Amino acid sequence: MTDDHPHINGREAAASPAKRLKVAHHNPQPRPSRIFAPFRTLGLVSPTPVPFTSIPLGKTTFQITTSVGQCLHTYDLRRGLNLLFITRPQTPATITATVAWKDRVLAAWGGEGTIKEPGIWVFQRGRKCAELEVPDHLNEPVRELVVFGSWIVGRCLSRIEVWKSASYEHYTTITPSASSGFIGSTLSGGFCNVPTFLNKILVGKGDGSVDIWNVSTGKLVYTMLSPDLSSGAVTAIQPTPVVSLVAIARTDGSITIHNIQTDRAILKLNARSGRTTNITSISFRTDGHGAGEDGQESGIMATTGTGGSDVTIWDLNNGGKVVGVLHGAHNPPSSVHGGVSGGISRVEFLPGQDVMVTSGLDNALKSWIFDANTLSAVPRILHSRSGHAAPVTRLSFLPTSSDDADATGKWLLSAGRDRSLWGWSIRKDGQSGELSQGAVRKKAKKLGLVGTGLEIDSSICLDDLKAPEITCFACSLNRDGGMGAAPGAGGIWTNVASKKGTSDASESGMAGWESIVTSHRGDKYARTWFWGRKRAGRWAFETIDGTEVTSVAISSCGTFALVGSAGGSISMFNLQSGILRQRFPAPLNPAQAKKLKLQPSDDRLPSATTPRFEPGHGRHRKAVTGLLVDPLNRTVVSCGMDGKIKFWDFHSGLLQDEIDWSPMTAITGVQYYKPGDLVAFSCDDLSIRVIDLETKKLVRELWGCLGQINDFCFSNEGRWIIAASMDSVIRVWDLPTAHLINAFQVESPCTALAFSETGEYLATAHADSVGINLWNNRTLFTHVPTRKIGDDDIIQAILPNSSGEGGQNLLYTAFDETDRDIAEEEDVLIEHAPPDANTLSNDLLTLSLVPKARWQTLLHLPTIKARNKPTEPPKAPEKAPFFLPSLTNGTPEAKALTNGTSHSSKEFDSVSRVSRPLISSATKSEFTALLGTFATQQQDRDPEPLLNHLSTLAPSAADSAIRTLANLDEMTAFVQALTVRLGQKRDYELVQTWMSVFLRCHGGVIVGQDDEHEGGLDTLRQALKDWRQEQGRESKRLEELVGYCSGVAGWLRSTR
């Protein structure tokens, strides 16, 4: 890289004398980033092992509440698990237990990790309404909560806490291990109350016994010993619909139906059946159906555990037997593939319903229904609400289509290690969903993974039938057919090369075709997807050399897909027909090959008349890591691990140019900013290099990352490059200056990020989370300083959360605090502060800091008023309510109501009723006073106070102030103030707007004739002539500068 390219590196930062490095603080407190503010987290449904809790809402529906970390989500079953409430504020620590009670939800948190003091909060309709009194000596987490009668009971690791449900006061503490005398009698799991047993609670212990405690007296009533010492600890206890009977599960896989009145085992079942999973959840069906040969008897029980993904259905009649297994109810990704291992956290039959609800560690909440007209004991899926089951690896906002501008910035695509591709709606969470990969469950049913089969091959996972993990994807919506896109008569992901006959593309030509192409880990096929239909596409494009697909791209027109391989090959396919259309480099035909063979070796050297690269040559020697196509389909750019950037002709497939950075570095990724023709490459030397696609010259080189660059992107305006690296820091560089202007550290490495085309959001995904974090762009709302920073300025950022707490509100309430913190950094000393922008140079033309919407509204205010003006005057009601006095037609109020608009003056009528209160005497007097002060100045006239006051007014108030200039002297002084400000080359757009409004309001006075005030009119007209001369000089100067800059830029971009 040459010296005339601006760049930053560590040596420059260390040698900079402009500021003194501040001393690093230990354990820095998280605080907002200067540019990005946390907004909220998407994609969390049930990612924690805390079981869900449910409660009936009347007789028509149920509300189901899940834990997503430090807040709760409540869903409505009748509306298809539609999200109702998200609790606020979020708890200080991770939630450990929940229970629904009446119209409230209790959540226990803390007691583990860094926060040793636990707490229990009460939420009502998503808002915190109370808090339970926690004893001072409690220092362990509450694992389970039960509410019955007048008691709230919580089970900890070695104790039981009791509160009064009426006042939330702490009542007593029960310590079973101290009173029982058994070694290993800690509370292992299993905790419930039994109906009709007053103040009694059952507690399972580690030695397999079950204690019955009276919570009112705090005394042990009875202990039911384990039938076998080798049974292990109690893992689950659940009361049956029959009075006095409870189901007890232990770690050996046994389930016992026990009569607690007689202390006798009524029924013993072996749930293990060769499996190694423990039963941690039991539920009974209470609608009186499902058991027996005809399915009309009661006695159905469902069991599951956190170590598996199946739900076992039992018929307890005639000794009990397994009548069905719901395989793959929650099928987490295999840990071998880097996913999240786990199982089902809870299964529950809804009271009096034939519906079963399950939640699992795969971040999913599902409801299942038993069909009454079939004899199958296995339910079918009714509703499902889920997200990624493993961390997200790729993110991208959906690009703008040619005919659907309303969707810009609304949709977010994500791919994760769980082999799924998701589309997330930023506006409405209920529209989010996974793109279908075809009849995966039907295929699994043929293999015995789902259905009623009791024995299956445990080595096969349901997710193994999906496509492999997505490593990258590309999208273009210009030919997407939406919901009307033809899916084709054949199957999904068909390889055209191996398909006999020709493909018929006539149907897709009318309705559109696939718009997404994905590459998959260890797979030689690139697969297509329909975005509009949210399903898998028709084609699977195979690489030419049979190696793994490493990169994909789609042309801007949406017709062609490019596929790069690990062997260095590049091929282009037609998305409509699925046919291979081009290779890069294009293969030689027999005539070209013969001609090249007969050509002497001396003639093959490049010259002024021969091409630089021979036909059929130029292939990458290593894996292709990035592909892109320019918007006009003229050039294809590829990069690879061989450190080379190649420029191909789109139509002929011939290599046109090449940039070689080897062996200095290898290229790992590419991003393209289409409006500016800038291409950025991430390299394995921890740098990001930017080239100009037109000149093929290196223009920027960005340094600063201390770990491998995981992902990076351009901002929507192409001014910034945002990068995430393995050192858990997200950095922002300013491209015009090549300065690092913002950097913040997160808790875990950011694996993927994306910037919306509207500039509103930055989306990030992290290695330890299945959610997607959204950040607001603060520069849209306020001025943010973008000075150069160093490594010592990296802050620990506040992360978004699912509740959005501290995100949206932070944007509007914490701007001043954040800016004040930035301005008052105690350990940074700026020795050479930059001069004020107004004193940099007399030749600079500066704009104001007034928001663009404000002065544009002032410019178009008459149009806005005309559009918002009511079509007819308000009418009095025909008959007022009986408790309100009637107005007679003769009162002044009634006359004003009916005739107020007809008697108003034309000038006052042009001002809307909303704006009329703004025309107050205070506004008039302040503006008039400042205008009079300016008019009395003879030398060194300064319009600063007058125009600063005018710039702070709302558009309606500013229009009224200009419109109500009282006389010709005030008009003349106002024009002279604008002329002086124009001569100062400041607030250019505001001065033009104010003059436009002045001429619109008082143009009739200027061109009119008034013999009485002829002298004042001449003075005003002379002031306008002075304005016109100043405006002409400034316009000519700007035109010359712009023309000169355009010529220089055009010469630099030209190929010479």
Short mmCIF file of C-alpha atoms in Angstrom, two decimals, residues 392-757:
data_model
loop_
_atom_site.label_atom_id
_atom_site.label_comp_id
_atom_site.label_asym_id
_atom_site.label_seq_id
_atom_site.Cartn_x
_atom_site.Cartn_y
_atom_site.Cartn_z
CA VAL A 392 -26.45 -18.16 14.83
CA THR A 393 -23.56 -18.12 12.36
CA ARG A 394 -24.83 -15.90 9.49
CA LEU A 395 -26.98 -12.76 9.36
CA SER A 396 -28.26 -10.54 6.57
CA PHE A 397 -31.06 -8.03 6.22
CA LEU A 398 -33.33 -8.79 3.31
CA PRO A 399 -32.32 -6.61 0.32
CA THR A 400 -34.65 -4.13 -1.32
CA SER A 401 -36.79 -5.49 -4.14
CA SER A 402 -37.87 -3.54 -7.18
CA ASP A 403 -41.56 -3.49 -6.24
CA ASP A 404 -41.75 -3.98 -2.46
CA ALA A 405 -40.17 -0.92 -0.87
CA ASP A 406 -42.34 -1.27 2.23
CA ALA A 407 -40.40 -4.37 3.31
CA THR A 408 -37.05 -2.56 3.33
CA GLY A 409 -35.36 -3.12 6.67
CA LYS A 410 -38.25 -5.23 7.95
CA TRP A 411 -36.90 -8.75 7.46
CA LEU A 412 -33.74 -10.37 8.74
CA LEU A 413 -32.33 -13.67 7.49
CA SER A 414 -30.30 -15.89 9.82
CA ALA A 415 -28.63 -19.28 9.65
CA GLY A 416 -27.38 -21.28 12.60
CA ARG A 417 -25.55 -24.42 13.57
CA ASP A 418 -28.92 -26.15 13.94
CA ARG A 419 -29.16 -26.53 10.13
CA SER A 420 -32.03 -24.09 9.81
CA LEU A 421 -32.68 -20.90 7.85
CA TRP A 422 -34.97 -18.35 9.51
CA GLY A 423 -36.70 -15.16 8.45
CA TRP A 424 -37.31 -12.69 11.29
CA SER A 425 -39.77 -9.81 11.15
CA ILE A 426 -38.46 -6.71 12.92
CA ARG A 427 -41.96 -5.18 13.10
CA LYS A 428 -44.19 -8.12 14.06
CA ASP A 429 -42.75 -11.07 15.90
CA GLY A 430 -45.60 -13.39 14.92
CA GLN A 431 -44.59 -13.26 11.25
CA SER A 432 -41.18 -14.80 11.90
CA GLY A 433 -40.65 -18.39 10.90
CA GLU A 434 -38.29 -21.05 9.64
CA LEU A 435 -38.00 -21.72 5.93
CA SER A 436 -39.32 -25.23 5.31
CA GLN A 437 -36.94 -27.94 4.11
CA GLY A 438 -39.72 -30.15 2.80
CA ALA A 439 -41.39 -33.15 4.40
CA VAL A 440 -38.64 -33.86 6.92
CA ARG A 441 -41.03 -35.42 9.45
CA LYS A 442 -42.59 -37.62 6.75
CA LYS A 443 -39.15 -38.90 5.81
CA ALA A 444 -38.36 -39.39 9.48
CA LYS A 445 -41.58 -41.35 9.91
CA LYS A 446 -40.49 -43.78 7.21
CA LEU A 447 -37.23 -44.29 9.10
CA GLY A 448 -39.06 -44.75 12.39
CA LEU A 449 -37.90 -41.49 13.97
CA VAL A 450 -41.47 -40.27 14.50
CA GLY A 451 -44.73 -42.10 14.88
CA THR A 452 -45.75 -44.91 17.20
CA GLY A 453 -42.65 -47.06 16.91
CA LEU A 454 -41.27 -47.98 20.31
CA GLU A 455 -37.76 -48.94 19.23
CA ILE A 456 -35.70 -46.72 16.93
CA ASP A 457 -32.12 -46.25 15.92
CA SER A 458 -30.86 -43.80 18.52
CA SER A 459 -27.85 -42.91 16.34
CA ILE A 460 -30.13 -41.11 13.86
CA CYS A 461 -31.37 -37.65 14.80
CA LEU A 462 -34.29 -35.84 13.22
CA ASP A 463 -32.04 -32.91 12.33
CA ASP A 464 -29.72 -35.28 10.49
CA LEU A 465 -32.37 -35.44 7.78
CA LYS A 466 -32.08 -31.71 7.15
CA ALA A 467 -29.54 -30.06 4.89
CA PRO A 468 -26.11 -29.58 6.50
CA GLU A 469 -25.23 -26.42 8.39
CA ILE A 470 -25.43 -23.28 6.27
CA THR A 471 -22.07 -21.54 5.93
CA CYS A 472 -23.11 -18.59 3.75
CA PHE A 473 -26.08 -17.38 1.72
CA ALA A 474 -27.00 -14.76 -0.87
CA CYS A 475 -30.35 -13.16 -1.67
CA SER A 476 -31.97 -11.00 -4.36
CA LEU A 477 -35.72 -10.33 -4.42
CA ASN A 478 -36.04 -8.79 -7.88
CA ARG A 479 -37.43 -12.02 -9.37
CA ASP A 480 -39.01 -13.46 -6.26
CA GLY A 481 -42.58 -14.47 -6.92
CA GLY A 482 -43.81 -14.04 -3.35
CA MET A 483 -46.55 -16.40 -2.25
CA GLY A 484 -47.51 -16.94 -5.88
CA ALA A 485 -44.14 -18.34 -6.91
CA ALA A 486 -44.46 -21.71 -8.60
CA PRO A 487 -42.78 -24.40 -6.47
CA GLY A 488 -42.60 -26.80 -9.39
CA ALA A 489 -44.12 -30.22 -9.85
CA GLY A 490 -40.97 -32.11 -8.88
CA GLY A 491 -39.24 -32.50 -5.57
CA ILE A 492 -36.99 -30.08 -3.80
CA TRP A 493 -33.26 -29.57 -4.41
CA THR A 494 -33.01 -31.41 -7.71
CA ASN A 495 -29.65 -31.63 -9.48
CA VAL A 496 -30.34 -30.63 -13.07
CA ALA A 497 -27.05 -32.12 -14.27
CA SER A 498 -28.18 -35.61 -13.22
CA LYS A 499 -31.79 -35.12 -14.29
CA LYS A 500 -32.86 -36.67 -17.56
CA GLY A 501 -34.54 -34.44 -20.13
CA THR A 502 -34.85 -30.68 -20.10
CA SER A 503 -36.36 -28.55 -17.37
CA ASP A 504 -39.52 -26.57 -18.04
CA ALA A 505 -39.15 -22.98 -16.84
CA SER A 506 -42.28 -21.52 -18.42
CA GLU A 507 -44.36 -21.69 -15.25
CA SER A 508 -41.70 -20.07 -13.09
CA GLY A 509 -41.12 -17.42 -15.75
CA MET A 510 -44.63 -16.09 -15.15
CA ALA A 511 -44.69 -16.28 -11.36
CA GLY A 512 -41.05 -15.80 -10.38
CA TRP A 513 -38.49 -18.19 -9.01
CA GLU A 514 -36.09 -18.78 -6.13
CA SER A 515 -34.40 -15.81 -4.52
CA ILE A 516 -31.99 -17.36 -1.96
CA VAL A 517 -28.94 -19.56 -2.51
CA THR A 518 -27.09 -21.25 0.38
CA SER A 519 -23.87 -23.18 0.80
CA HIS A 520 -23.56 -25.95 3.37
CA ARG A 521 -20.73 -27.33 5.45
CA GLY A 522 -19.07 -30.36 3.86
CA ASP A 523 -21.57 -30.42 0.98
CA LYS A 524 -20.84 -30.09 -2.73
CA TYR A 525 -24.33 -28.74 -3.49
CA ALA A 526 -25.57 -25.15 -3.26
CA ARG A 527 -29.30 -25.12 -2.56
CA THR A 528 -32.02 -22.66 -3.58
CA TRP A 529 -34.96 -21.33 -1.53
CA PHE A 530 -38.24 -19.50 -2.17
CA TRP A 531 -38.44 -16.48 0.10
CA GLY A 532 -42.08 -15.65 -0.67
CA ARG A 533 -43.28 -19.19 -0.01
CA LYS A 534 -40.82 -19.70 2.89
CA ARG A 535 -39.74 -23.10 1.63
CA ALA A 536 -36.95 -25.00 -0.09
CA GLY A 537 -36.46 -24.44 -3.79
CA ARG A 538 -36.18 -26.73 -6.78
CA TRP A 539 -32.47 -26.78 -7.48
CA ALA A 540 -29.27 -28.13 -5.98
CA PHE A 541 -26.26 -26.77 -7.89
CA GLU A 542 -23.25 -29.09 -7.85
CA THR A 543 -19.73 -27.72 -8.01
CA ILE A 544 -17.75 -28.49 -11.15
CA ASP A 545 -14.87 -30.17 -9.35
CA GLY A 546 -17.05 -32.01 -6.82
CA THR A 547 -15.55 -30.25 -3.80
CA GLU A 548 -17.37 -28.43 -1.01
CA VAL A 549 -19.24 -25.19 -1.76
CA THR A 550 -17.48 -22.35 0.04
CA SER A 551 -19.18 -19.20 -1.35
CA VAL A 552 -22.31 -18.18 -3.23
CA ALA A 553 -23.68 -15.02 -4.84
CA ILE A 554 -26.74 -13.87 -6.79
CA SER A 555 -26.80 -11.25 -9.52
CA SER A 556 -28.75 -8.08 -8.85
CA CYS A 557 -31.36 -9.04 -11.44
CA GLY A 558 -32.09 -12.21 -9.48
CA THR A 559 -31.60 -14.53 -12.46
CA PHE A 560 -28.14 -16.01 -11.98
CA ALA A 561 -26.51 -17.79 -9.06
CA LEU A 562 -22.74 -18.15 -8.72
CA VAL A 563 -21.14 -20.99 -6.80
CA GLY A 564 -17.51 -21.14 -5.65
CA SER A 565 -15.86 -24.30 -4.38
CA ALA A 566 -13.04 -25.35 -2.09
CA GLY A 567 -11.11 -26.50 -5.16
CA GLY A 568 -11.13 -23.02 -6.72
CA SER A 569 -13.83 -23.52 -9.37
CA ILE A 570 -16.55 -20.95 -10.07
CA SER A 571 -19.77 -21.73 -11.93
CA MET A 572 -22.89 -19.76 -12.80
CA PHE A 573 -26.39 -21.24 -12.96
CA ASN A 574 -29.73 -19.91 -14.18
CA LEU A 575 -32.17 -19.80 -11.27
CA GLN A 576 -35.19 -20.09 -13.52
CA SER A 577 -34.18 -23.28 -15.32
CA GLY A 578 -31.40 -24.56 -13.04
CA ILE A 579 -29.03 -25.00 -16.01
CA LEU A 580 -25.30 -24.30 -15.90
CA ARG A 581 -24.66 -21.17 -17.97
CA GLN A 582 -21.02 -20.25 -17.48
CA ARG A 583 -17.75 -21.24 -15.86
CA PHE A 584 -14.98 -18.99 -14.62
CA PRO A 585 -12.65 -19.35 -16.40
CA ALA A 586 -14.69 -20.44 -19.38
CA PRO A 587 -13.46 -23.78 -20.80
CA LEU A 588 -11.79 -23.76 -24.20
CA ASN A 589 -13.72 -25.16 -27.12
CA PRO A 590 -11.87 -27.59 -29.43
CA ALA A 591 -10.97 -24.87 -31.93
CA GLN A 592 -9.52 -22.59 -29.22
CA ALA A 593 -7.60 -25.45 -27.66
CA LYS A 594 -6.10 -26.47 -31.02
CA LYS A 595 -5.15 -22.88 -31.83
CA LEU A 596 -3.50 -22.43 -28.44
CA LYS A 597 -1.59 -25.68 -28.85
CA LEU A 598 -0.24 -24.71 -32.25
CA GLN A 599 0.70 -21.20 -31.13
CA PRO A 600 4.45 -20.75 -30.44
CA SER A 601 5.41 -20.15 -26.83
CA ASP A 602 6.93 -16.76 -27.69
CA ASP A 603 3.64 -15.53 -29.11
CA ARG A 604 1.81 -16.35 -25.88
CA LEU A 605 3.49 -13.50 -24.01
CA PRO A 606 1.08 -10.59 -23.40
CA SER A 607 1.50 -7.50 -25.54
CA ALA A 608 -0.37 -4.31 -26.27
CA THR A 609 -2.62 -6.10 -28.77
CA THR A 610 -3.09 -9.45 -27.03
CA PRO A 611 -5.08 -10.13 -23.87
CA ARG A 612 -3.17 -10.20 -20.59
CA PHE A 613 -4.69 -13.53 -19.54
CA GLU A 614 -5.08 -16.51 -21.82
CA PRO A 615 -8.54 -18.05 -22.35
CA GLY A 616 -9.24 -20.94 -20.00
CA HIS A 617 -6.63 -19.83 -17.46
CA GLY A 618 -6.76 -17.96 -14.17
CA ARG A 619 -8.53 -20.39 -11.88
CA HIS A 620 -8.06 -20.01 -8.11
CA ARG A 621 -5.57 -22.45 -6.64
CA LYS A 622 -7.30 -22.61 -3.27
CA ALA A 623 -10.80 -22.25 -1.88
CA VAL A 624 -12.98 -19.42 -3.20
CA THR A 625 -14.01 -17.38 -0.15
CA GLY A 626 -16.07 -14.63 -1.77
CA LEU A 627 -18.09 -13.84 -4.89
CA LEU A 628 -19.97 -10.79 -6.12
CA VAL A 629 -21.51 -9.41 -9.31
CA ASP A 630 -21.71 -5.74 -10.21
CA PRO A 631 -25.23 -4.25 -10.64
CA LEU A 632 -24.96 -4.15 -14.46
CA ASN A 633 -23.90 -7.81 -14.82
CA ARG A 634 -20.60 -6.87 -16.45
CA THR A 635 -18.01 -8.02 -13.93
CA VAL A 636 -17.71 -10.94 -11.54
CA VAL A 637 -15.26 -10.50 -8.64
CA SER A 638 -13.88 -13.48 -6.77
CA CYS A 639 -11.37 -13.87 -3.96
CA GLY A 640 -9.76 -16.88 -2.37
CA MET A 641 -7.43 -18.28 0.20
CA ASP A 642 -4.65 -18.01 -2.38
CA GLY A 643 -4.58 -14.25 -1.69
CA LYS A 644 -5.80 -13.26 -5.15
CA ILE A 645 -8.69 -11.08 -6.29
CA LYS A 646 -9.85 -11.86 -9.80
CA PHE A 647 -12.08 -9.81 -12.11
CA TRP A 648 -14.00 -11.86 -14.66
CA ASP A 649 -16.10 -10.87 -17.65
CA PHE A 650 -19.66 -11.85 -16.79
CA HIS A 651 -20.67 -12.93 -20.31
CA SER A 652 -17.52 -14.54 -21.71
CA GLY A 653 -16.08 -15.94 -18.47
CA LEU A 654 -12.60 -14.63 -19.32
CA LEU A 655 -10.26 -13.22 -16.70
CA GLN A 656 -9.87 -9.45 -17.14
CA ASP A 657 -7.67 -8.38 -14.25
CA GLU A 658 -6.12 -9.65 -11.05
CA ILE A 659 -4.80 -8.32 -7.74
CA ASP A 660 -2.29 -10.54 -5.98
CA TRP A 661 -1.73 -10.13 -2.23
CA SER A 662 -0.03 -13.48 -1.73
CA PRO A 663 1.99 -14.61 0.12
CA MET A 664 1.45 -11.57 2.33
CA THR A 665 -2.10 -12.56 3.24
CA ALA A 666 -5.06 -14.78 2.41
CA ILE A 667 -8.55 -13.42 1.87
CA THR A 668 -11.31 -14.82 4.08
CA GLY A 669 -14.38 -12.77 3.11
CA VAL A 670 -15.79 -10.01 0.92
CA GLN A 671 -18.50 -7.34 1.19
CA TYR A 672 -19.78 -5.10 -1.62
CA TYR A 673 -21.21 -1.59 -1.37
CA LYS A 674 -23.06 -1.20 -4.67
CA PRO A 675 -23.83 2.57 -4.72
CA GLY A 676 -20.17 3.46 -4.26
CA ASP A 677 -18.58 0.51 -6.16
CA LEU A 678 -16.46 -0.25 -3.10
CA VAL A 679 -15.39 -3.79 -2.27
CA ALA A 680 -13.99 -4.68 1.17
CA PHE A 681 -11.96 -7.83 1.86
CA SER A 682 -11.18 -9.36 5.25
CA CYS A 683 -7.75 -10.94 5.43
CA ASP A 684 -6.10 -13.45 7.71
CA ASP A 685 -3.53 -10.83 8.79
CA LEU A 686 -6.38 -9.21 10.78
CA SER A 687 -6.86 -6.33 8.33
CA ILE A 688 -9.68 -5.12 6.12
CA ARG A 689 -8.71 -3.79 2.70
CA VAL A 690 -11.00 -1.73 0.49
CA ILE A 691 -10.62 -1.40 -3.28
CA ASP A 692 -12.43 0.69 -5.89
CA LEU A 693 -14.15 -1.64 -8.33
CA GLU A 694 -13.85 0.85 -11.20
CA THR A 695 -10.13 1.55 -10.90
CA LYS A 696 -9.23 -1.75 -9.20
CA LYS A 697 -6.97 0.21 -6.86
CA LEU A 698 -6.51 -0.17 -3.11
CA VAL A 699 -8.07 2.87 -1.41
CA ARG A 700 -8.15 1.99 2.29
CA GLU A 701 -6.46 -0.39 4.68
CA LEU A 702 -8.03 -0.78 8.14
CA TRP A 703 -6.21 -2.26 11.13
CA GLY A 704 -7.05 -2.76 14.76
CA CYS A 705 -8.57 -6.22 15.18
CA LEU A 706 -6.75 -8.43 17.67
CA GLY A 707 -8.40 -11.68 16.64
CA GLN A 708 -9.74 -13.43 13.60
CA ILE A 709 -12.38 -11.36 11.79
CA ASN A 710 -15.64 -13.30 12.06
CA ASP A 711 -17.82 -10.97 9.99
CA PHE A 712 -17.98 -7.39 8.73
CA CYS A 713 -20.28 -5.16 6.69
CA PHE A 714 -20.76 -1.69 5.24
CA SER A 715 -23.18 0.81 6.71
CA ASN A 716 -26.18 1.75 4.58
CA GLU A 717 -24.49 4.95 3.38
CA GLY A 718 -21.12 3.29 2.80
CA ARG A 719 -19.41 5.62 5.25
CA TRP A 720 -18.59 3.03 7.92
CA ILE A 721 -17.24 -0.49 8.04
CA ILE A 722 -18.34 -2.49 11.07
CA ALA A 723 -16.34 -5.60 11.95
CA ALA A 724 -16.56 -8.28 14.64
CA SER A 725 -13.52 -10.29 15.68
CA MET A 726 -12.65 -13.14 18.01
CA ASP A 727 -11.47 -10.72 20.72
CA SER A 728 -15.19 -10.03 21.40
CA VAL A 729 -14.88 -6.43 20.16
CA ILE A 730 -17.08 -4.79 17.52
CA ARG A 731 -15.23 -1.98 15.76
CA VAL A 732 -16.44 0.82 13.50
CA TRP A 733 -14.15 2.58 11.03
CA ASP A 734 -14.88 5.80 9.19
CA LEU A 735 -13.99 5.19 5.53
CA PRO A 736 -13.27 8.81 4.43
CA THR A 737 -10.66 9.22 7.18
CA ALA A 738 -9.79 5.53 7.78
CA HIS A 739 -10.07 6.25 11.51
CA LEU A 740 -11.39 3.90 14.15
CA ILE A 741 -14.30 5.91 15.56
CA ASN A 742 -16.06 3.42 17.83
CA ALA A 743 -15.30 0.11 19.51
CA PHE A 744 -17.17 -1.77 22.20
CA GLN A 745 -16.62 -5.15 23.80
CA VAL A 746 -19.38 -7.72 24.34
CA GLU A 747 -19.52 -10.70 26.67
CA SER A 748 -18.94 -13.35 24.01
CA PRO A 749 -17.48 -13.19 20.48
CA CYS A 750 -19.79 -11.85 17.82
CA THR A 751 -20.09 -14.50 15.10
CA ALA A 752 -22.22 -12.56 12.60
CA LEU A 753 -23.51 -9.03 12.04
CA ALA A 754 -25.59 -7.09 9.52
CA PHE A 755 -26.57 -3.45 8.96
CA SER A 756 -30.06 -2.59 7.71
CA GLU A 757 -30.46 -0.73 4.42
#
